[in-house]
Amino acid sequence: MVTILDERPHAAGNCHTERDAETGVLVHVYGPHIFHTDDAGVWEYVNSFTTFKPYMNRVKSTAQGQVFSLPVNLHTINQFFGTTLRPDEARALITGKADKSLTDPQNFEEQALSMIGPELYEAFFKGYTQKQWGCEPTDLPASILKRLPLRFNYDDNYFFHKYQGMPESGYTPMVEAILDHPGITLRLNTRFERADAAGFGHVFYSGPLDGWYGCDLGRLGYRTLDFERFIAEGDYQGCAVMNYPGLDVPFTRITEHKHFSPWENHHGSVLYREFSRACEPGDIPYYPIRLAAEQELLTAYVARAQAESGVTFVGRLGTYRYLDMDVTIREAMTAAEMFLTATASNKPMPAFAVNPA
Ligand code: UDP
């Protein structure tokens, strides 16, 4: 028997979707979630619980007084430099701008300069990253930028994964369908404290790793988000996600939720301006920062967790990694399989399915 505890009044965590009372639009309450994966098993799994509609994430960026196509592709390059280059010519242009001395980029900025050169970096990435992460891009890992493709054709699909889509009725019904099983009890509005673990055979903990220990070694840094909701009529911005990389505006992006469900029709529109800031106690942690200091603290918490029995840490918060939905699901499946194998052979279940340190 499995009991799922969630302190919130709904399932699905930060993927939660709900109908906006005023407009009827399906809203991604904790910010945009677009399902994309290369993992056929995970894709098959989620599709067995709900109907996915084809959805391609196409993001625009308002920078330096113009609207550009993202991720950086041939259209962006031609728009930005006022050129009509073909793919090979654009590649040559960008190669000429890229800093070739950075053969082994050590941080976000070096990764950007070695990939696209200073102009595109400053227009699209520098300001956005400063606002999003609250620190200098030189302090951030190169891996954050590696999330985004660079293309020398007109493909403006934000992701390079094989499967991409949106659950037709939202993520919450999908998660509810996953949990709809005679062996599973879902208890909402129920906070879980570490002391409650004694009442369970094994705990899979998806809350913050440092929180399990009352943050007694220090707090792992996170960014939290504030959403400023506003309503419009018809179509406000013409796309789901418009990024604002400039430091002239304090938000990072505006999401227009009706465009996440293009198969629906609504006259009204609901939008979120998204502001990022340091996560204080009581705020919702969204993005693990993982600077050098956090890395050290993480190693200490991980060592401590590994000495425990009866608890396995999962998910973005439990493993303090910038995981996407598909990876989180894959790792949860791996954890479940490991648990079954360990139980069958009377071996202890490890604290992590994947070592996060
Ligand atoms: N990023 C940026 N400019 C953009 C979009 C992204 O500088 O217009 C950088 C920024 O540092 C961001 C990272 O790339 O945190 C990853 O972007 P992604 O769109 O994957 O972020 P998410 O949707 O997970 O917030």
mmCIF file of C-alpha atoms in Angstrom, residues 144-304:
data_model
loop_
_atom_site.group_PDB
_atom_site.id
_atom_site.type_symbol
_atom_site.label_atom_id
_atom_site.label_comp_id
_atom_site.label_asym_id
_atom_site.label_seq_id
_atom_site.Cartn_x
_atom_site.Cartn_y
_atom_site.Cartn_z
ATOM 1 C CA ILE A 144 22.328 25.726 -17.835
ATOM 2 C CA LEU A 145 22.987 27.134 -21.302
ATOM 3 C CA LYS A 146 23.425 23.660 -22.758
ATOM 4 C CA ARG A 147 19.668 23.230 -22.211
ATOM 5 C CA LEU A 148 19.113 25.426 -25.267
ATOM 6 C CA PRO A 149 19.899 24.526 -28.884
ATOM 7 C CA LEU A 150 21.691 26.714 -31.457
ATOM 8 C CA ARG A 151 20.514 26.087 -35.004
ATOM 9 C CA PHE A 152 21.603 27.118 -38.478
ATOM 10 C CA ASN A 153 18.213 26.462 -40.062
ATOM 11 C CA TYR A 154 14.728 27.916 -39.514
ATOM 12 C CA ASP A 155 13.639 25.278 -37.002
ATOM 13 C CA ASP A 156 12.295 27.284 -34.053
ATOM 14 C CA ASN A 157 11.239 24.320 -31.920
ATOM 15 C CA TYR A 158 12.543 25.274 -28.456
ATOM 16 C CA PHE A 159 13.394 21.648 -27.683
ATOM 17 C CA PHE A 160 15.346 19.063 -29.624
ATOM 18 C CA HIS A 161 13.516 16.053 -28.213
ATOM 19 C CA LYS A 162 11.721 13.420 -30.240
ATOM 20 C CA TYR A 163 8.435 13.567 -28.310
ATOM 21 C CA GLN A 164 6.652 16.751 -27.294
ATOM 22 C CA GLY A 165 3.082 17.497 -26.292
ATOM 23 C CA MET A 166 0.588 18.856 -23.820
ATOM 24 C CA PRO A 167 -1.936 16.822 -21.821
ATOM 25 C CA GLU A 168 -5.329 17.761 -23.264
ATOM 26 C CA SER A 169 -7.034 18.347 -19.919
ATOM 27 C CA GLY A 170 -3.963 19.525 -18.045
ATOM 28 C CA TYR A 171 -1.323 17.921 -15.837
ATOM 29 C CA THR A 172 -3.415 17.577 -12.698
ATOM 30 C CA PRO A 173 -5.939 15.122 -14.221
ATOM 31 C CA MET A 174 -2.963 13.180 -15.613
ATOM 32 C CA VAL A 175 -1.344 12.883 -12.188
ATOM 33 C CA GLU A 176 -4.701 12.056 -10.603
ATOM 34 C CA ALA A 177 -5.088 9.237 -13.149
ATOM 35 C CA ILE A 178 -1.600 7.923 -12.251
ATOM 36 C CA LEU A 179 -2.597 7.903 -8.576
ATOM 37 C CA ASP A 180 -6.015 6.366 -9.200
ATOM 38 C CA HIS A 181 -5.145 2.852 -8.066
ATOM 39 C CA PRO A 182 -6.603 0.639 -5.324
ATOM 40 C CA GLY A 183 -3.168 0.402 -3.685
ATOM 41 C CA ILE A 184 -2.672 4.190 -3.527
ATOM 42 C CA THR A 185 -4.203 6.659 -1.079
ATOM 43 C CA LEU A 186 -3.796 10.370 -1.765
ATOM 44 C CA ARG A 187 -3.965 12.694 1.239
ATOM 45 C CA LEU A 188 -4.037 16.344 0.297
ATOM 46 C CA ASN A 189 -3.674 19.276 2.700
ATOM 47 C CA THR A 190 -1.373 17.070 4.759
ATOM 48 C CA ARG A 191 2.066 18.263 5.738
ATOM 49 C CA PHE A 192 4.752 15.634 6.165
ATOM 50 C CA GLU A 193 7.380 16.053 8.866
ATOM 51 C CA ARG A 194 10.464 13.916 9.196
ATOM 52 C CA ALA A 195 9.126 12.568 12.498
ATOM 53 C CA ASP A 196 6.146 11.111 10.571
ATOM 54 C CA ALA A 197 8.498 8.732 8.726
ATOM 55 C CA ALA A 198 8.263 6.268 11.610
ATOM 56 C CA GLY A 199 4.704 5.461 10.547
ATOM 57 C CA PHE A 200 5.822 4.212 7.094
ATOM 58 C CA GLY A 201 7.836 1.247 5.816
ATOM 59 C CA HIS A 202 9.798 3.475 3.466
ATOM 60 C CA VAL A 203 9.571 7.156 2.531
ATOM 61 C CA PHE A 204 10.171 8.601 -0.944
ATOM 62 C CA TYR A 205 10.754 12.240 -0.116
ATOM 63 C CA SER A 206 10.317 14.843 -2.858
ATOM 64 C CA GLY A 207 10.674 17.891 -0.612
ATOM 65 C CA PRO A 208 13.927 19.874 -0.328
ATOM 66 C CA LEU A 209 16.890 17.754 0.780
ATOM 67 C CA ASP A 210 18.129 20.388 3.253
ATOM 68 C CA GLY A 211 14.594 20.720 4.660
ATOM 69 C CA TRP A 212 14.710 17.063 5.757
ATOM 70 C CA TYR A 213 17.480 18.108 8.147
ATOM 71 C CA GLY A 214 15.841 21.387 9.210
ATOM 72 C CA CYS A 215 18.571 23.137 7.149
ATOM 73 C CA ASP A 216 20.911 22.661 10.128
ATOM 74 C CA LEU A 217 24.065 22.785 7.974
ATOM 75 C CA GLY A 218 22.771 25.830 6.078
ATOM 76 C CA ARG A 219 20.246 26.473 3.324
ATOM 77 C CA LEU A 220 20.713 25.243 -0.228
ATOM 78 C CA GLY A 221 20.073 28.236 -2.496
ATOM 79 C CA TYR A 222 17.003 28.327 -4.702
ATOM 80 C CA ARG A 223 15.299 30.891 -6.879
ATOM 81 C CA THR A 224 11.609 31.389 -6.402
ATOM 82 C CA LEU A 225 9.132 32.986 -8.793
ATOM 83 C CA ASP A 226 6.440 35.616 -8.344
ATOM 84 C CA PHE A 227 3.703 35.689 -10.944
ATOM 85 C CA GLU A 228 1.856 38.928 -11.635
ATOM 86 C CA ARG A 229 -1.427 37.854 -13.168
ATOM 87 C CA PHE A 230 -3.316 40.034 -15.600
ATOM 88 C CA ILE A 231 -6.281 39.611 -17.867
ATOM 89 C CA ALA A 232 -6.720 40.659 -21.474
ATOM 90 C CA GLU A 233 -9.256 40.166 -24.228
ATOM 91 C CA GLY A 234 -8.627 38.076 -27.319
ATOM 92 C CA ASP A 235 -4.973 37.470 -28.047
ATOM 93 C CA TYR A 236 -2.577 39.661 -26.026
ATOM 94 C CA GLN A 237 0.850 38.645 -27.330
ATOM 95 C CA GLY A 238 0.236 36.051 -30.058
ATOM 96 C CA CYS A 239 2.308 33.291 -28.443
ATOM 97 C CA ALA A 240 2.557 31.335 -25.190
ATOM 98 C CA VAL A 241 5.978 32.566 -24.053
ATOM 99 C CA MET A 242 7.579 35.951 -24.728
ATOM 100 C CA ASN A 243 10.980 36.435 -23.113
ATOM 101 C CA TYR A 244 12.290 39.828 -22.044
ATOM 102 C CA PRO A 245 16.063 39.577 -21.700
ATOM 103 C CA GLY A 246 16.649 43.324 -21.193
ATOM 104 C CA LEU A 247 17.424 44.818 -17.801
ATOM 105 C CA ASP A 248 15.006 47.655 -18.643
ATOM 106 C CA VAL A 249 12.103 45.475 -17.439
ATOM 107 C CA PRO A 250 12.237 43.582 -14.130
ATOM 108 C CA PHE A 251 10.460 40.415 -15.289
ATOM 109 C CA THR A 252 11.979 37.588 -17.363
ATOM 110 C CA ARG A 253 9.000 36.543 -19.452
ATOM 111 C CA ILE A 254 5.255 36.815 -20.009
ATOM 112 C CA THR A 255 3.236 33.657 -20.492
ATOM 113 C CA GLU A 256 -0.197 33.725 -22.134
ATOM 114 C CA HIS A 257 -1.781 30.524 -20.921
ATOM 115 C CA LYS A 258 -4.471 30.083 -23.588
ATOM 116 C CA HIS A 259 -1.697 29.390 -26.123
ATOM 117 C CA PHE A 260 -0.660 26.294 -24.148
ATOM 118 C CA SER A 261 -4.043 24.789 -25.186
ATOM 119 C CA PRO A 262 -4.402 25.957 -28.809
ATOM 120 C CA TRP A 263 -7.209 23.449 -29.389
ATOM 121 C CA GLU A 264 -9.467 25.424 -27.008
ATOM 122 C CA ASN A 265 -11.323 28.690 -27.673
ATOM 123 C CA HIS A 266 -11.642 31.457 -25.112
ATOM 124 C CA HIS A 267 -12.423 35.108 -25.592
ATOM 125 C CA GLY A 268 -10.663 36.196 -22.413
ATOM 126 C CA SER A 269 -6.978 35.678 -21.821
ATOM 127 C CA VAL A 270 -4.943 35.272 -18.657
ATOM 128 C CA LEU A 271 -1.264 36.138 -18.520
ATOM 129 C CA TYR A 272 1.555 35.940 -16.007
ATOM 130 C CA ARG A 273 4.501 38.288 -15.759
ATOM 131 C CA GLU A 274 7.250 36.177 -14.228
ATOM 132 C CA PHE A 275 9.682 37.648 -11.692
ATOM 133 C CA SER A 276 12.539 35.667 -10.220
ATOM 134 C CA ARG A 277 14.092 36.315 -6.806
ATOM 135 C CA ALA A 278 16.015 34.616 -3.994
ATOM 136 C CA CYS A 279 13.942 31.972 -2.229
ATOM 137 C CA GLU A 280 13.381 32.817 1.439
ATOM 138 C CA PRO A 281 11.995 30.465 4.094
ATOM 139 C CA GLY A 282 8.291 30.029 3.354
ATOM 140 C CA ASP A 283 8.664 30.674 -0.416
ATOM 141 C CA ILE A 284 8.233 27.948 -3.026
ATOM 142 C CA PRO A 285 11.637 26.730 -4.220
ATOM 143 C CA TYR A 286 11.758 26.456 -8.035
ATOM 144 C CA TYR A 287 15.311 26.479 -9.364
ATOM 145 C CA PRO A 288 18.314 24.992 -7.511
ATOM 146 C CA ILE A 289 21.211 27.438 -7.945
ATOM 147 C CA ARG A 290 24.172 25.084 -7.447
ATOM 148 C CA LEU A 291 26.987 27.606 -7.179
ATOM 149 C CA ALA A 292 30.296 26.425 -5.712
ATOM 150 C CA ALA A 293 29.174 27.103 -2.115
ATOM 151 C CA GLU A 294 25.933 25.157 -2.623
ATOM 152 C CA GLN A 295 27.864 22.311 -4.197
ATOM 153 C CA GLU A 296 29.892 21.959 -1.012
ATOM 154 C CA LEU A 297 26.795 22.058 1.178
ATOM 155 C CA LEU A 298 25.045 19.590 -1.104
ATOM 156 C CA THR A 299 27.937 17.141 -0.763
ATOM 157 C CA ALA A 300 27.599 17.340 3.013
ATOM 158 C CA TYR A 301 23.826 16.736 2.964
ATOM 159 C CA VAL A 302 24.215 13.895 0.451
ATOM 160 C CA ALA A 303 26.817 12.150 2.636
ATOM 161 C CA ARG A 304 24.438 12.415 5.556
#
